[in-house]
Amino acid sequence: LVVERLGLPGGPADMSDWEALVHRMQRRTRQVNVALVGKYVQLHDAYMSVVEALKHSGIFHGARVAIQWVDSEGLESEDLDDVLGGCDGVLVPGGFGERGIEGKVAAAGWARENGVPYLGICLGMQVGVVEIARSLAGMRGANSSEFDRETAWPVIDLLPEQKDIEDKGATMRLGAQPVHLRPGTRAAAAYGVETVAQRHRHRYEVSLELRGALEEAGMVVSGTSPDGRLVEVIELSDHPWYVASQFHPEFVSRPTRPEPLFRDFVAAMVVQRYGESAAAGHGAGTVG
């Protein structure tokens, strides 16, 4: 209509990608169940981008993705097996504030201990680091200094240049930033390139001082800022699929181009439930 109205030259629209998308949607025969663990789960729209990214990846793999909405605050006092036991994957998205944090840490730990695919986003990566520090690195009481200023192990902390900032308006790490991926990791396999640009919205980072100890305990740093200073992606090599990013991959997912981390997370869930390749011929990255 716009082309016609403006008198611009244009031929028939190429709808082949959308036709293929609809064809895949109509032929979905499988379903996987993901626990989305957050503190705003009563308002599903708070996680709309995450939900859509899961849908995109489910369609890619010929599967419906059923979301189990898990209140992280309630999870602190509930039996994890009862709540998460029927799930093929656990996803902890971004968020702010202390409420429900221990439930998110517990969810990340449950996924790690039970070999269930885990995707952490922003705060979801940070709680994963906290859990790894406590359980694998021997850092009892490890936490983010955002939530416990007295912790002896602030594995998530403000960068030195952030500590003296008093005016909080627009002083976070915001917008698209380059991420360098470590060859041979699941993150690198997912993207298939050495560097990607991803969107950020955060202030706290993996501690520069404690990063080495975390890596010695088994945490793989698979993505960093180009200078190698800031941790952008972590994963566990001895786990079927445990990947978490400081950036927000959900913001760049599209129906015909599912975001690679989400795509491979859903692939891992399909393997978890059905024990078979998720997307033969679709070119998905390694899922374990």
Coordinates of C-alpha atoms in Angstrom, one line a residue:
L1 CA 0.0 0.0 0.0
V2 CA 2.8 2.4 0.8
V3 CA 4.6 1.6 -2.4
E4 CA 1.5 2.1 -4.4
R5 CA 0.6 5.3 -2.6
L6 CA 4.0 6.9 -3.2
G7 CA 4.2 5.7 -6.8
L8 CA 7.4 3.7 -6.1
P9 CA 8.5 0.8 -8.3
G10 CA 8.0 -2.6 -6.7
G11 CA 7.2 -6.2 -7.7
P12 CA 5.2 -8.9 -5.9
A13 CA 6.2 -9.3 -2.3
D14 CA 8.4 -12.3 -1.5
M15 CA 6.5 -14.2 1.1
S16 CA 8.5 -17.4 1.0
D17 CA 10.0 -17.0 4.5
W18 CA 6.6 -16.3 6.0
E19 CA 5.0 -19.2 4.2
A20 CA 7.7 -21.5 5.5
L21 CA 7.1 -20.2 9.0
V22 CA 3.4 -20.9 8.8
H23 CA 4.1 -24.4 7.4
R24 CA 6.4 -25.1 10.4
M25 CA 3.8 -23.8 12.8
Q26 CA 1.1 -26.1 11.4
R27 CA 3.3 -29.1 11.5
R28 CA 4.4 -28.9 15.1
T29 CA 4.1 -32.3 16.8
R30 CA 6.1 -31.9 20.0
Q31 CA 5.9 -29.9 23.2
V32 CA 8.5 -28.9 25.7
N33 CA 7.9 -27.4 29.1
V34 CA 10.0 -24.5 30.5
A35 CA 9.9 -23.0 34.0
L36 CA 10.2 -19.3 33.7
V37 CA 11.3 -18.2 37.2
G38 CA 10.7 -14.5 38.0
K39 CA 9.1 -12.2 40.5
Y40 CA 6.7 -10.5 38.0
V41 CA 5.1 -13.7 36.8
Q42 CA 1.6 -12.5 37.7
L43 CA 2.0 -10.0 34.9
H44 CA 3.0 -12.0 31.9
D45 CA 3.6 -9.0 29.7
A46 CA 6.6 -8.1 31.9
Y47 CA 8.4 -10.9 30.0
M48 CA 6.8 -10.5 26.6
S49 CA 10.1 -10.4 24.7
V50 CA 11.3 -13.6 26.4
V51 CA 8.0 -15.3 25.7
E52 CA 8.1 -14.4 22.0
A53 CA 11.7 -15.5 21.7
L54 CA 10.7 -18.9 23.1
K55 CA 7.9 -19.1 20.6
H56 CA 10.2 -18.3 17.7
S57 CA 12.6 -21.0 18.7
G58 CA 9.8 -23.5 19.3
I59 CA 8.5 -23.0 15.8
F60 CA 12.0 -23.5 14.4
H61 CA 12.2 -26.9 16.1
G62 CA 8.7 -28.0 15.3
A63 CA 7.7 -27.8 19.0
R64 CA 5.3 -25.8 21.1
V65 CA 6.9 -24.3 24.2
A66 CA 4.6 -24.4 27.2
I67 CA 5.6 -21.9 29.9
Q68 CA 5.2 -22.8 33.6
W69 CA 5.2 -19.4 35.4
V70 CA 7.1 -19.8 38.7
D71 CA 7.1 -17.1 41.4
S72 CA 10.7 -16.9 42.6
E73 CA 9.7 -15.6 45.9
G74 CA 7.4 -18.5 46.6
L75 CA 10.1 -20.9 45.4
E76 CA 12.2 -20.0 48.4
S77 CA 9.9 -22.0 50.7
E78 CA 8.7 -24.8 48.3
D79 CA 10.1 -28.1 47.3
L80 CA 12.0 -27.6 44.1
D81 CA 11.3 -31.1 42.8
D82 CA 7.6 -30.6 43.2
V83 CA 7.6 -27.3 41.3
L84 CA 10.3 -27.9 38.7
G85 CA 10.3 -31.6 38.3
G86 CA 8.1 -31.7 35.2
C87 CA 10.1 -29.1 33.3
D88 CA 12.5 -29.7 30.4
G89 CA 14.3 -26.5 31.0
V90 CA 14.7 -23.6 33.5
L91 CA 14.9 -19.9 32.4
V92 CA 15.6 -17.1 34.8
P93 CA 15.2 -13.7 33.0
G94 CA 16.4 -10.3 33.9
G95 CA 15.0 -8.2 36.7
F96 CA 15.9 -5.8 39.5
G97 CA 15.7 -5.9 43.3
E98 CA 16.3 -8.3 46.1
R99 CA 12.9 -9.9 46.4
G100 CA 12.8 -13.5 45.2
I101 CA 16.6 -13.6 44.6
E102 CA 17.2 -16.8 46.7
G103 CA 14.4 -18.5 44.7
K104 CA 16.2 -17.7 41.5
V105 CA 19.5 -18.9 42.9
A106 CA 17.8 -22.2 44.0
A107 CA 16.3 -22.6 40.5
A108 CA 19.7 -22.2 38.8
G109 CA 21.2 -24.7 41.3
W110 CA 18.4 -27.2 40.7
A111 CA 18.9 -27.1 36.9
R112 CA 22.7 -27.5 37.4
E113 CA 22.4 -30.4 39.8
N114 CA 19.7 -32.3 37.8
G115 CA 21.3 -31.8 34.3
V116 CA 18.3 -29.8 33.1
P117 CA 18.9 -27.1 30.4
Y118 CA 19.3 -23.7 31.9
L119 CA 19.2 -20.3 30.3
G120 CA 20.0 -17.2 32.4
I121 CA 19.5 -13.7 31.2
C122 CA 21.2 -10.7 32.8
L123 CA 20.2 -11.2 36.5
G124 CA 19.6 -14.8 35.5
M125 CA 23.3 -15.0 34.7
Q126 CA 24.3 -13.3 38.0
V127 CA 22.3 -15.7 40.2
G128 CA 23.9 -18.6 38.3
V129 CA 27.3 -17.2 39.1
V130 CA 26.3 -16.8 42.8
E131 CA 25.1 -20.4 42.9
I132 CA 28.2 -21.7 41.2
A133 CA 30.3 -19.8 43.7
R134 CA 28.5 -21.2 46.7
S135 CA 28.3 -24.8 45.5
L136 CA 31.4 -25.4 43.4
A137 CA 33.9 -22.7 44.4
G138 CA 33.5 -23.1 48.2
M139 CA 32.6 -19.4 48.6
R140 CA 30.1 -19.8 51.4
G141 CA 27.6 -16.9 51.6
A142 CA 28.7 -15.6 48.1
N143 CA 26.3 -13.1 46.7
S144 CA 25.9 -10.0 44.7
S145 CA 26.9 -6.8 46.5
E146 CA 23.6 -5.4 45.2
F147 CA 21.8 -7.7 47.7
D148 CA 24.3 -8.3 50.4
R149 CA 26.8 -5.5 51.0
E150 CA 28.5 -7.5 53.8
T151 CA 29.2 -10.7 51.9
A152 CA 32.7 -11.9 52.1
W153 CA 32.4 -13.1 48.4
P154 CA 30.9 -10.4 46.2
V155 CA 31.1 -12.5 43.0
I156 CA 28.8 -9.9 41.4
D157 CA 29.9 -6.4 42.1
L158 CA 30.0 -2.8 40.8
L159 CA 32.9 -2.1 38.5
P160 CA 35.4 0.3 40.1
E161 CA 34.3 3.1 37.8
Q162 CA 30.6 2.7 38.9
K163 CA 31.2 2.8 42.6
D164 CA 31.4 6.6 42.9
I165 CA 28.4 7.3 40.7
E166 CA 25.6 9.0 42.6
D167 CA 23.4 10.1 39.7
K168 CA 21.8 6.8 38.6
G169 CA 20.0 8.2 35.6
A170 CA 21.2 6.5 32.4
T171 CA 24.5 5.6 33.9
M172 CA 24.1 1.8 33.5
R173 CA 25.7 -0.1 30.7
L174 CA 23.1 0.4 28.1
G175 CA 22.4 -0.5 24.5
A176 CA 24.2 -2.6 21.9
Q177 CA 27.7 -3.6 22.9
P178 CA 30.1 -6.0 21.1
V179 CA 30.6 -9.5 22.6
H180 CA 33.6 -11.6 21.8
L181 CA 32.9 -15.3 21.9
R182 CA 35.4 -18.0 22.9
P183 CA 36.0 -20.6 20.3
G184 CA 34.9 -24.2 21.1
T185 CA 32.1 -23.1 23.5
R186 CA 28.4 -23.5 23.2
A187 CA 28.0 -19.8 22.8
A188 CA 30.4 -19.7 19.9
A189 CA 28.7 -22.7 18.3
A190 CA 25.3 -21.0 18.6
Y191 CA 26.3 -17.8 16.9
G192 CA 28.8 -19.2 14.4
V193 CA 30.9 -16.0 14.5
E194 CA 33.6 -14.5 16.7
T195 CA 31.8 -11.3 17.7
V196 CA 28.2 -10.3 18.0
A197 CA 26.4 -7.1 19.1
Q198 CA 23.9 -7.5 21.9
R199 CA 21.8 -5.2 24.0
H200 CA 22.5 -4.5 27.6
R201 CA 20.8 -2.9 30.6
H202 CA 22.7 -3.5 33.8
R203 CA 25.1 -2.0 36.3
Y204 CA 26.6 -5.0 38.2
E205 CA 29.2 -7.3 36.7
V206 CA 31.1 -10.5 37.5
S207 CA 33.8 -9.6 40.0
L208 CA 37.1 -8.9 38.4
E209 CA 38.9 -10.1 41.5
L210 CA 37.0 -13.4 41.9
R211 CA 36.6 -14.4 38.3
G212 CA 39.7 -16.5 38.3
A213 CA 38.5 -18.6 41.3
L214 CA 35.2 -19.1 39.6
E215 CA 36.8 -20.4 36.4
E216 CA 39.0 -22.7 38.5
A217 CA 35.8 -24.2 40.0
G218 CA 34.5 -25.0 36.5
M219 CA 32.7 -21.9 35.3
V220 CA 33.5 -21.3 31.6
V221 CA 33.7 -17.7 30.5
S222 CA 32.6 -18.1 26.9
G223 CA 31.9 -14.5 26.1
T224 CA 33.6 -11.2 27.1
S225 CA 33.9 -7.6 26.1
P226 CA 36.4 -7.2 23.3
D227 CA 39.1 -6.3 25.8
G228 CA 38.4 -9.5 27.8
R229 CA 37.6 -7.5 31.0
L230 CA 33.9 -7.9 31.3
V231 CA 32.1 -11.3 31.5
E232 CA 29.3 -11.5 28.9
V233 CA 28.5 -15.2 28.8
I234 CA 29.1 -18.1 31.1
E235 CA 28.5 -21.9 30.7
L236 CA 29.3 -25.2 32.2
S237 CA 31.1 -27.7 30.0
D238 CA 30.1 -30.8 32.1
H239 CA 26.3 -30.1 31.8
P240 CA 23.9 -31.0 29.0
W241 CA 23.2 -27.3 28.3
Y242 CA 23.9 -24.5 30.9
V243 CA 24.4 -21.1 29.3
A244 CA 23.8 -17.6 30.7
S245 CA 24.3 -14.1 29.3
Q246 CA 24.7 -10.7 30.8
F247 CA 23.1 -9.2 27.8
H248 CA 19.4 -9.5 26.7
P249 CA 19.3 -11.9 23.6
E250 CA 15.5 -11.9 23.6
F251 CA 15.4 -8.3 22.2
V252 CA 16.8 -9.4 18.8
S253 CA 14.8 -12.6 18.2
R254 CA 12.4 -12.6 15.2
P255 CA 9.8 -15.1 14.0
T256 CA 11.8 -16.2 11.0
R257 CA 15.2 -15.7 12.7
P258 CA 15.1 -17.1 16.3
E259 CA 17.9 -15.8 18.5
P260 CA 20.7 -18.4 18.6
L261 CA 20.9 -18.8 22.4
F262 CA 17.1 -19.2 22.7
R263 CA 17.2 -21.5 19.6
D264 CA 19.8 -23.8 21.1
F265 CA 18.1 -23.7 24.6
V266 CA 14.9 -25.0 23.1
A267 CA 16.9 -27.6 21.1
A268 CA 18.4 -28.8 24.4
M269 CA 14.9 -29.0 25.9
V270 CA 13.7 -31.2 23.0
V271 CA 16.7 -33.5 23.5
Q272 CA 15.9 -33.5 27.3
R273 CA 12.3 -34.7 26.7
Y274 CA 12.5 -36.8 23.5
G275 CA 16.2 -37.8 23.5
E276 CA 16.6 -36.9 19.8
S277 CA 17.9 -34.2 17.6
A278 CA 15.7 -31.1 17.7
A279 CA 16.2 -29.6 14.3
A280 CA 17.9 -32.0 11.8
G281 CA 18.6 -29.9 8.7
H282 CA 17.9 -26.6 10.4
G283 CA 21.5 -25.9 11.3
A284 CA 21.1 -25.5 15.0
G285 CA 24.2 -25.2 17.1
T286 CA 25.6 -27.9 19.4
V287 CA 23.3 -28.8 22.2
G288 CA 25.4 -31.4 24.1

